[in-house]
Coordinates of C-alpha atoms in Angstrom, one line a residue:
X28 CA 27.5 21.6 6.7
X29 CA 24.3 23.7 6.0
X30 CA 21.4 22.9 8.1
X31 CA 17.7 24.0 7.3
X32 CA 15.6 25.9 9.8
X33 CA 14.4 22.8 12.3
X34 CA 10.7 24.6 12.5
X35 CA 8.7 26.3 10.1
X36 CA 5.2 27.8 11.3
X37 CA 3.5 30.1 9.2
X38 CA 1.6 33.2 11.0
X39 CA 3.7 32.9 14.2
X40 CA 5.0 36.2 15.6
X41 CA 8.7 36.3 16.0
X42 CA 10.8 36.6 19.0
X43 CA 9.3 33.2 20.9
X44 CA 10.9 31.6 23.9
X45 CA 13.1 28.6 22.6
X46 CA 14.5 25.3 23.6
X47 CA 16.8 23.1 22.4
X48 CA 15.6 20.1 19.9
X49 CA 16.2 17.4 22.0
X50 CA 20.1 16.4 22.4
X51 CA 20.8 18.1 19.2
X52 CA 22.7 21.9 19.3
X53 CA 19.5 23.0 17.5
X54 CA 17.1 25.7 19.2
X55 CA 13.0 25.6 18.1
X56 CA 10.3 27.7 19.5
X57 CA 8.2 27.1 22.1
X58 CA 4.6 28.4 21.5
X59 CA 2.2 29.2 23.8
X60 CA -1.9 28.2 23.1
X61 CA -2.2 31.6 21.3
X62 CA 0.9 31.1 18.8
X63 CA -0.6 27.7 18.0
X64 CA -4.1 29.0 16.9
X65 CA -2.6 31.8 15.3
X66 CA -0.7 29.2 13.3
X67 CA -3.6 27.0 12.6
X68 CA -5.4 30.2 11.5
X69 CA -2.4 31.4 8.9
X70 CA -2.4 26.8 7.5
X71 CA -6.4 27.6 6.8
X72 CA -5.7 30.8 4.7
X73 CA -3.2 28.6 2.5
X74 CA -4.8 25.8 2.5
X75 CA -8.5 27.2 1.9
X76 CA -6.5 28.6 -1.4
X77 CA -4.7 25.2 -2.3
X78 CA -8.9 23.5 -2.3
X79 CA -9.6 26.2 -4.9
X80 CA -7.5 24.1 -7.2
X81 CA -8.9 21.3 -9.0
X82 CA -7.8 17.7 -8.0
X83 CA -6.1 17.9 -11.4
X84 CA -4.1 20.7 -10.6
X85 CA -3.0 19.2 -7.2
X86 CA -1.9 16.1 -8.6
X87 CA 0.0 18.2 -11.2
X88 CA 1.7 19.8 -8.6
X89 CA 2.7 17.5 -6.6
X90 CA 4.0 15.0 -9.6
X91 CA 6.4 18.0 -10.4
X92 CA 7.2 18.2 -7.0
X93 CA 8.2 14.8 -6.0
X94 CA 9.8 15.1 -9.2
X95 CA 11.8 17.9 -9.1
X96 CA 13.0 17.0 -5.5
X97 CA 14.1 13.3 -6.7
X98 CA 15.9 15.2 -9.5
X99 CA 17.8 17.5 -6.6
X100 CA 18.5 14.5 -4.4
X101 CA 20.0 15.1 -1.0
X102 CA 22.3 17.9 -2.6
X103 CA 23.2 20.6 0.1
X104 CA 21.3 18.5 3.1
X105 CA 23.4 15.8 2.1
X106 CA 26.0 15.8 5.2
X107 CA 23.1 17.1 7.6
X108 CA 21.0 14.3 6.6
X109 CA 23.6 11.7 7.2
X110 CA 24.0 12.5 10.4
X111 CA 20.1 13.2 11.4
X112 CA 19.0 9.7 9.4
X113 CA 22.3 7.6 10.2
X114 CA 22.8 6.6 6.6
X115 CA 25.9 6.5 4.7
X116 CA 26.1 9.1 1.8
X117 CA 25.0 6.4 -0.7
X118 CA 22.3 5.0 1.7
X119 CA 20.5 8.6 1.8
X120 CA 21.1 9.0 -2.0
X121 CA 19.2 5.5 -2.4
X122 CA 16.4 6.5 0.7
X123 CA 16.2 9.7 -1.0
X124 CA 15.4 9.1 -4.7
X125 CA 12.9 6.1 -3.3
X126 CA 10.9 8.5 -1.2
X127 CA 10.1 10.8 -4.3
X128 CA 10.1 7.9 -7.4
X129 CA 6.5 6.3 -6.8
X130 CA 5.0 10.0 -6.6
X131 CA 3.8 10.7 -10.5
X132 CA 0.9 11.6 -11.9
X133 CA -0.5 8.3 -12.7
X134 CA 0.3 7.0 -9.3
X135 CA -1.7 10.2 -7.7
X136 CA -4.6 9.6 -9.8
X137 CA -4.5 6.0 -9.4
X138 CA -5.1 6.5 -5.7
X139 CA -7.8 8.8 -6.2
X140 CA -9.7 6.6 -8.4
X141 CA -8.7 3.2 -5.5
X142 CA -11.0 5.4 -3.3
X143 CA -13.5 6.6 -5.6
X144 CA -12.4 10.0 -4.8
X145 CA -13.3 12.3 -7.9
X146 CA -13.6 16.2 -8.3
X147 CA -17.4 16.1 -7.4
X148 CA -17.1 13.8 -4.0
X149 CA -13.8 16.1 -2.9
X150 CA -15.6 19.4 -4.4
X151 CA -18.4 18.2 -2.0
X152 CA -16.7 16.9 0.8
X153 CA -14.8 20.2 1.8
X154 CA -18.3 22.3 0.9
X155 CA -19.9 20.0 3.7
X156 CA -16.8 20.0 6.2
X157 CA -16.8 16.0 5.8
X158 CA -12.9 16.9 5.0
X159 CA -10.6 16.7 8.5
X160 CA -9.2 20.1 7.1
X161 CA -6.5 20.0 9.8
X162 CA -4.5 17.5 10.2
X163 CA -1.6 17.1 12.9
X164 CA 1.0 14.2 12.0
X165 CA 3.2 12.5 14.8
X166 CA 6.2 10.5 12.9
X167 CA 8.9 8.6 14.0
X168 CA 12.1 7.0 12.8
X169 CA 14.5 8.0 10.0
X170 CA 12.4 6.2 7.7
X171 CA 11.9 9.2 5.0
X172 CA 8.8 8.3 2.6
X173 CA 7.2 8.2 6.5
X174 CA 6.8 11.9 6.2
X175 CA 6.9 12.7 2.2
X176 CA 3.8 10.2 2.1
X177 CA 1.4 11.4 5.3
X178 CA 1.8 14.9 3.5
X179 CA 1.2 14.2 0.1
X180 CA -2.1 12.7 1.2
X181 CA -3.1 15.8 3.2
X182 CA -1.8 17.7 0.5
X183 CA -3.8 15.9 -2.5
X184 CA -7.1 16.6 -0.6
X185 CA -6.3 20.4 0.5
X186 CA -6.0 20.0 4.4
X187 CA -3.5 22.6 6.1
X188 CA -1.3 20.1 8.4
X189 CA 1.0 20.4 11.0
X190 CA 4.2 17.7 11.4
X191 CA 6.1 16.8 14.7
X192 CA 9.3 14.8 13.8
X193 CA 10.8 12.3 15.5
X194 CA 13.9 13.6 17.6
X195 CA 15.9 10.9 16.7
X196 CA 15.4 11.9 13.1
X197 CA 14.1 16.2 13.3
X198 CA 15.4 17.5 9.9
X199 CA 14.3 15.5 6.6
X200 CA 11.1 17.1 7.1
X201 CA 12.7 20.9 7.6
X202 CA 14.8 20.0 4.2
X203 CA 11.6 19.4 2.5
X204 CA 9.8 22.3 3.7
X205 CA 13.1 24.4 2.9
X206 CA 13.1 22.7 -1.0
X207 CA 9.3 23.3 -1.2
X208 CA 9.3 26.4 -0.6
X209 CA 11.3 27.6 -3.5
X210 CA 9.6 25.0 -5.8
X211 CA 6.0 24.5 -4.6
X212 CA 5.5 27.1 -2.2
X213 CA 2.0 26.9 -2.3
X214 CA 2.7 23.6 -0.5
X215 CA 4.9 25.1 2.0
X216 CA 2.4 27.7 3.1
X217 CA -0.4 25.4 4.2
X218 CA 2.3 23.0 6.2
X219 CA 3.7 23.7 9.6
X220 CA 6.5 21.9 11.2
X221 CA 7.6 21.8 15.0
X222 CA 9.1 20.0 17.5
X223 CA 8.1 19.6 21.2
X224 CA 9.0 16.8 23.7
X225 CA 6.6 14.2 24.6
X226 CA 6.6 15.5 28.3
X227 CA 5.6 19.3 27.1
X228 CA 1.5 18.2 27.5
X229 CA 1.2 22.4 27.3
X230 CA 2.2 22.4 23.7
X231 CA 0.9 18.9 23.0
X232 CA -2.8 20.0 23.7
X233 CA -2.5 23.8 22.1
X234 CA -1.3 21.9 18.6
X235 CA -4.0 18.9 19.2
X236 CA -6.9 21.1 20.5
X237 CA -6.7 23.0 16.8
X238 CA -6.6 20.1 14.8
X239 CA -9.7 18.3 13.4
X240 CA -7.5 14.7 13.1
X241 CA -4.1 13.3 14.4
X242 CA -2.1 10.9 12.8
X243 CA 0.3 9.1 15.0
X244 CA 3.6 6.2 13.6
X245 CA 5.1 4.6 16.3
X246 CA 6.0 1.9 18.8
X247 CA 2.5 0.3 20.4
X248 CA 3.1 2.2 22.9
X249 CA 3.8 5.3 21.7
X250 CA 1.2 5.2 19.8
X251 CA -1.5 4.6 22.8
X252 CA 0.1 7.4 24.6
X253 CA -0.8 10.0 21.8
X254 CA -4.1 8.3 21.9
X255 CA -5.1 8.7 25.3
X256 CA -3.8 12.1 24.5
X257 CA -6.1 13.2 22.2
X258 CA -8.8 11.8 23.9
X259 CA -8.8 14.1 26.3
X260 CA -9.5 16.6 23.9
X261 CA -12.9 18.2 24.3
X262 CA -14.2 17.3 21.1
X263 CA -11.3 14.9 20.4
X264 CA -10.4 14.7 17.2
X265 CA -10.2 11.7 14.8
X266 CA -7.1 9.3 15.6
X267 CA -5.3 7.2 12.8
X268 CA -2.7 5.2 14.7
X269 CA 0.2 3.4 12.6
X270 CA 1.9 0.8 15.1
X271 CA 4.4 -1.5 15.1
X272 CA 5.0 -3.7 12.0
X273 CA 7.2 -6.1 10.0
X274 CA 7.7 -6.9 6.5
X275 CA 8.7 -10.3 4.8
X276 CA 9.2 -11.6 1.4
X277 CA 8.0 -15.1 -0.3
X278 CA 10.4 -17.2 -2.4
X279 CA 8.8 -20.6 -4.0
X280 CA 11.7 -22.6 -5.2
X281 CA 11.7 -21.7 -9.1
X282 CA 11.9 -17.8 -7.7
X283 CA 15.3 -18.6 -5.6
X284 CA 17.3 -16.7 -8.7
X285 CA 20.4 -14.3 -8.6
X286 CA 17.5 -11.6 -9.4
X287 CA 15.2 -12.2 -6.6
X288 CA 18.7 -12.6 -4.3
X289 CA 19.6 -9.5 -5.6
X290 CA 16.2 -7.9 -4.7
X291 CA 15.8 -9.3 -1.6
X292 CA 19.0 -8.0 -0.5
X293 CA 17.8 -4.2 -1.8
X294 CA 14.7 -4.5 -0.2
X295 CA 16.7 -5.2 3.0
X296 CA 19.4 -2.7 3.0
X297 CA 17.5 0.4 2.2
X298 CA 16.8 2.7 4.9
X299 CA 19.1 0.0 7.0
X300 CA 16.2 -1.8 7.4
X301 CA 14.3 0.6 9.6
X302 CA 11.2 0.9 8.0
X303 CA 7.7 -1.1 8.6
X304 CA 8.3 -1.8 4.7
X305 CA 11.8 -3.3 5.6
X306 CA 11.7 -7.2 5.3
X307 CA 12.8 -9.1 7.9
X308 CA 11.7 -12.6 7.5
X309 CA 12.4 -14.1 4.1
X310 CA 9.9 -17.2 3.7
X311 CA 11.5 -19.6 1.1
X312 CA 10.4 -22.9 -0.3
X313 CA 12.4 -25.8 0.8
X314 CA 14.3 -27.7 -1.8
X315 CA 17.7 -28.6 -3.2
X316 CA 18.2 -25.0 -4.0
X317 CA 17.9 -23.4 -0.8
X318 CA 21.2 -22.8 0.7
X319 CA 22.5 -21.7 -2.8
X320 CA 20.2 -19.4 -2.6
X321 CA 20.9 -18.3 1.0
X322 CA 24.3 -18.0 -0.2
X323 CA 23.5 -15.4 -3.1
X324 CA 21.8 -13.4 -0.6
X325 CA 24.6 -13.2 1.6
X326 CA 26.7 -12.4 -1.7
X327 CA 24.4 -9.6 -2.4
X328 CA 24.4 -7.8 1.0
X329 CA 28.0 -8.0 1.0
X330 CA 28.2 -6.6 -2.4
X331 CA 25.7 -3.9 -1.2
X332 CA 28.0 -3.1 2.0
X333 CA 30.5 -2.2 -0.5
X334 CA 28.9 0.3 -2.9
X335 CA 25.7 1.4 -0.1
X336 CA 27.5 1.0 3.0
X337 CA 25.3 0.7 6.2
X338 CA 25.4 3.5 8.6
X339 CA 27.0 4.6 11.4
X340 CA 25.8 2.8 14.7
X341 CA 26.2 4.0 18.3
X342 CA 28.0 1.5 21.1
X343 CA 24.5 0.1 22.2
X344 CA 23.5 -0.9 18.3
X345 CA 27.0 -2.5 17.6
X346 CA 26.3 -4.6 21.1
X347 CA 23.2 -6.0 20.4
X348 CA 24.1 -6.9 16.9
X349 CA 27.4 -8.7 18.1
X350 CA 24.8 -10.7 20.7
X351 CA 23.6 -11.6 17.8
X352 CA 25.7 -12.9 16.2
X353 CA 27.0 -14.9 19.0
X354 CA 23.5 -16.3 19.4
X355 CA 23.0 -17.4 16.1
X356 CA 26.4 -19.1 15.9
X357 CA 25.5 -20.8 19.4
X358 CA 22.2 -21.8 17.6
X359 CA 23.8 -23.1 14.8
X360 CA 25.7 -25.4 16.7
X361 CA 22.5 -27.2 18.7
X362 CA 21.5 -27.8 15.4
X363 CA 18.2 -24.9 15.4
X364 CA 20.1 -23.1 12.7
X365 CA 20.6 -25.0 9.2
X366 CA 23.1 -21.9 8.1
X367 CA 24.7 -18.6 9.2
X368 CA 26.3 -16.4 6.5
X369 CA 27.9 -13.5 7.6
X370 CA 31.4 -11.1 6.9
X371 CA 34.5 -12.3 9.3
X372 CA 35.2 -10.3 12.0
X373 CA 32.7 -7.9 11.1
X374 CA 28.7 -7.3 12.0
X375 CA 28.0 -5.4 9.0
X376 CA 25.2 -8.0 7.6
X377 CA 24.4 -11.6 8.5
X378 CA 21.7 -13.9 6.8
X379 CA 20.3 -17.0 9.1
X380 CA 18.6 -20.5 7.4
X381 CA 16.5 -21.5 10.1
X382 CA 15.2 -25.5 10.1
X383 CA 12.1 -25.2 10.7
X384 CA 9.5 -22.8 10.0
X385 CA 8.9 -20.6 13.2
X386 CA 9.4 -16.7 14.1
X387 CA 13.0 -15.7 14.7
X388 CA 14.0 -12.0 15.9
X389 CA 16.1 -9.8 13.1
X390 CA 18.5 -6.8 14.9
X391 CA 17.5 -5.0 11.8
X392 CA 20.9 -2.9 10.0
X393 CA 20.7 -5.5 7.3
X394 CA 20.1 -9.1 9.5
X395 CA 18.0 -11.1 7.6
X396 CA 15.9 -14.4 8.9
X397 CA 15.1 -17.6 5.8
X398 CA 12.3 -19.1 7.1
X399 CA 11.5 -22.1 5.2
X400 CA 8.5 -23.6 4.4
X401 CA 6.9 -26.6 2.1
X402 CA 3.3 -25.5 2.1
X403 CA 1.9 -22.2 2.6
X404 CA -0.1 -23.9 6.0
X405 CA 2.7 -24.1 7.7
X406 CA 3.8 -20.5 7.5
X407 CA 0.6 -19.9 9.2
X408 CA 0.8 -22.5 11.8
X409 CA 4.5 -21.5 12.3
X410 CA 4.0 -17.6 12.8
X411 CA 0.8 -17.7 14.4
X412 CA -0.6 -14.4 15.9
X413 CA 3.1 -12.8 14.4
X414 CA 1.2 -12.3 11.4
X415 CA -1.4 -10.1 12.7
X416 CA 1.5 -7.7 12.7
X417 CA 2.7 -8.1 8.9
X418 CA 2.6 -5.0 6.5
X419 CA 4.3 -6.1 3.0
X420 CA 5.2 -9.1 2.0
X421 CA 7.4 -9.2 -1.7
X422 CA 6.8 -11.9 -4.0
X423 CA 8.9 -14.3 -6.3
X424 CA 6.8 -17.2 -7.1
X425 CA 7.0 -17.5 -10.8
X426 CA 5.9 -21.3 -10.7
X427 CA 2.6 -20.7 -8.7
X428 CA -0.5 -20.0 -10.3
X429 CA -2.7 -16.6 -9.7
X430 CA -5.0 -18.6 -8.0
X431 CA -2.7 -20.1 -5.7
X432 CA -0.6 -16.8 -5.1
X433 CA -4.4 -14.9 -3.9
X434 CA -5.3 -17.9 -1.7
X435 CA -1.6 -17.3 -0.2
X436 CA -2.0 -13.6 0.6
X437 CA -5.7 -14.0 1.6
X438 CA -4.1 -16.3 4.8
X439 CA -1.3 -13.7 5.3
X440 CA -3.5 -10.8 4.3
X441 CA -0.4 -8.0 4.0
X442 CA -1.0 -4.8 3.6
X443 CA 1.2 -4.2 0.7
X444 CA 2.9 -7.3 -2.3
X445 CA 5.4 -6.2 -4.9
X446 CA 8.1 -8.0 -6.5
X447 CA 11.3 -9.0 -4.8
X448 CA 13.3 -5.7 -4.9
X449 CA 10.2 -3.2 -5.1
X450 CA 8.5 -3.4 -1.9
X451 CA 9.7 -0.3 -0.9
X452 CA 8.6 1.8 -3.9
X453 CA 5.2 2.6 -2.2
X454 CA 2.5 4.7 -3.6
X455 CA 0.5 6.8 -2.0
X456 CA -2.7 4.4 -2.6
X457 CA -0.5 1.8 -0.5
X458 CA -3.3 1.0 2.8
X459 CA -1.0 1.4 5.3
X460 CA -1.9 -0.7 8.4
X461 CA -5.0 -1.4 7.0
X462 CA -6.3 2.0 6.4
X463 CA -7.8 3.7 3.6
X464 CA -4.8 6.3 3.3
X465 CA -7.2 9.3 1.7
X466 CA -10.9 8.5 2.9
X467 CA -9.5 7.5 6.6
X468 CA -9.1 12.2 6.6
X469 CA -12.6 12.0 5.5
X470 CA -14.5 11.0 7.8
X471 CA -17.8 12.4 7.2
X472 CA -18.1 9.8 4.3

């Protein structure tokens, strides 16, 4: 198995103390308040050269970046990977080549123009230090276009950036430093990855103190921990906080096809259904269609389990999903459930019809909800303040007009819509939780 350095940071002397990367066998430095400036110092050197390009040229870089790496997929991270992320072989190949396949040129400048961002206003903005020109990122999860698309925002407007992975998934983001640096190592140079636990406040405030915004993806609570954090900071710097979220999809009853089953079913099994992007609740239009339909899905995942198996889950995950299941057939028979699809004797998938339209918790690792619904009203009555919490929502309503399908997602108000099947394809543009994913690291504007 080859494994990529776990920490990369430019401009820091050698021989540091170490510790181990959480649980993992893995050993990263520990730097002291000095290291970290001199760090921060070496990321503005690199990136004070990577502004000198034109946005042109950045967008051209990264296009044949995100290319190139969707063209090498997983290759020889492959077996690391599987074990970091928990996917199968086929489930990273599949997280892999999504992460990288929205990234071209057209999408780059797309998001540029979405925010009125052209070569005069980012020319401008960094001459005036409106730019956060360091920019510290927190992720979490195994998620992997989590981390490809924080940096290829800071990248496209020229900030040098530090990254702290999530223990529970440390190395996608060392593989793509490692695969950077051969092919875009201009890239590489401005970016600095480590590791530190939570607890460690020492190293928490050297890496904050340096950095002139902090992005933070996380549980609520994680995420007001880092915040109170960097408030400490004296001046603290900006704070872009990405909590928890959940995703859904929309089926009227002419979209309840083999296609959108199909879709539905890819939307839900990529990334095991860990991401904020991952749907959850599938809201689907009652009629005599429905449990067909529910049926297809059902199909689909199991069809999925076969060529993209799920991951490997430790004893705690496999409990709470057979609780699950128990529940939901216990439901089923006091009549809350109208259906409950799901393998024999395994806990692989499962697909619930509720009969009415309310909120229902998902277990995730490929457990889908039906909601169903005969107007849009009563999705909002039956979700209530859940919705406040929604990022996409995927769309198969080939019957409804444009008009009604805007008045729809004006109640729900998602932060993302795509086709069943292409929810996860995100661009960069995408407003994640709300905020404007380049202008929010320009906050002089």
């Amino acid at each position: 198995m080859q494994l990529p350095a776990p920490s990369h940071l430019p401009g820091a002397p050698g021989g540091l103390p170490e510790r181990r990367l959480g649980s993992t066998p893995l050993r990263v430095p520990k730097p002291s308040a000095q290291v970290a400036r001199a760090v921060w110092q070496a990321l503005d050197s690199a990136a004070a050269a990577w502004r000198r390009r034109s946005s042109e040229e950045r967008v051209r870089v990264l296009a044949r970046s995100a290319r190139q790496l969707r063209a090498r997929g997983p290759g020889r991270w492959g077996e690391a990977l599987q074990r970091s992320t928990g996917l199968s072989a086929a489930g990273l190949e599949a997280a892999w080549d999504t992460t990288f396949a929205p990234h071209d040129r057209d999408s780059l400048l797309r998001a540029l123009r979405e925010e009125a961002l052209d070569e005069t206003m980012l020319v401008a903005a960094a001459e005036r230090q409106l730019l956060a020109r360091r920019v510290l990122h927190v992720v979490a999860g195994n998620v992997l276009p989590a981390t490809w698309i924080v940096l290829a925002r800071g990248w496209l407007l020229g900030a040098a950036q530090w990254l702290r992975p999530a223990q529970r998934e440390p190395l996608f983001a060392a593989c793509l430093l490692a695969d950077l640096a051969e092919i875009a190592p201009e890239l590489a140079a401005c970016t600095a990855l480590l590791w530190w636990p939570h607890a460690d406040a020492a190293t928490s405030h050297a890496v904050v103190a340096g950095a002139h915004a902090v992005t933070v993806q996380g549980s609520d609570d994680g995420v007001a921990a880092w915040r109170h954090q960097v408030g400490r900071c004296k001046p603290a710097p900006l704070f872009i906080g990405y909590g928890s979220r959940w995703s859904g999809a929309l089926v009227t009853r002419a979209g309840q096809t083999r296609d959108s089953a199909r879709g539905a079913a890819r939307d839900v099994a990529l990334f095991d259904q860990q991401g904020c992007l991952s749907p959850t609740l599938l809201f689907a239009e009652r009629g005599a269609g429905l449990e067909k339909w529910c049926r297809r899905l059902a199909q689909e995942l199991a069809d999925l389990e076969r060529k993209m198996p799920r991951g490997h889950l430790g004893a705690r995950a496999r409990a709470a999903l057979r609780n699950w299941h128990e529940t939901a057939r216990l439901d089923q028979a006091v009549g809350d459930l109208q259906g409950f699809w799901a393998p024999e004797r395994s806990i692989a998938w499962g697909v619930i019809l509720l009969r009415r339209c309310a909120a229902y918790e998902s277990p995730l690792d490929r457990h889908v909800v039906v909601v169903p619904f005969s107007d849009p009203e009563e999705i909002v009555r039956g979700l209530g303040p859940h919705l406040e919490r929604l990022q996409g929502l995927a769309l198969a309503a080939p019957d409804w007009s444009a008009a009604k399908r805007q008045d729809v997602l004006d109640r729900l108000h998602p932060t993302r819509t795509a086709p069943v099947g292409s929810l996860q394809l995100a661009p960069l543009g995408w407003p994640q939780d709300h905020h404007p994913p380049l202008r929010s690291l320009i906050p002089g504007l």
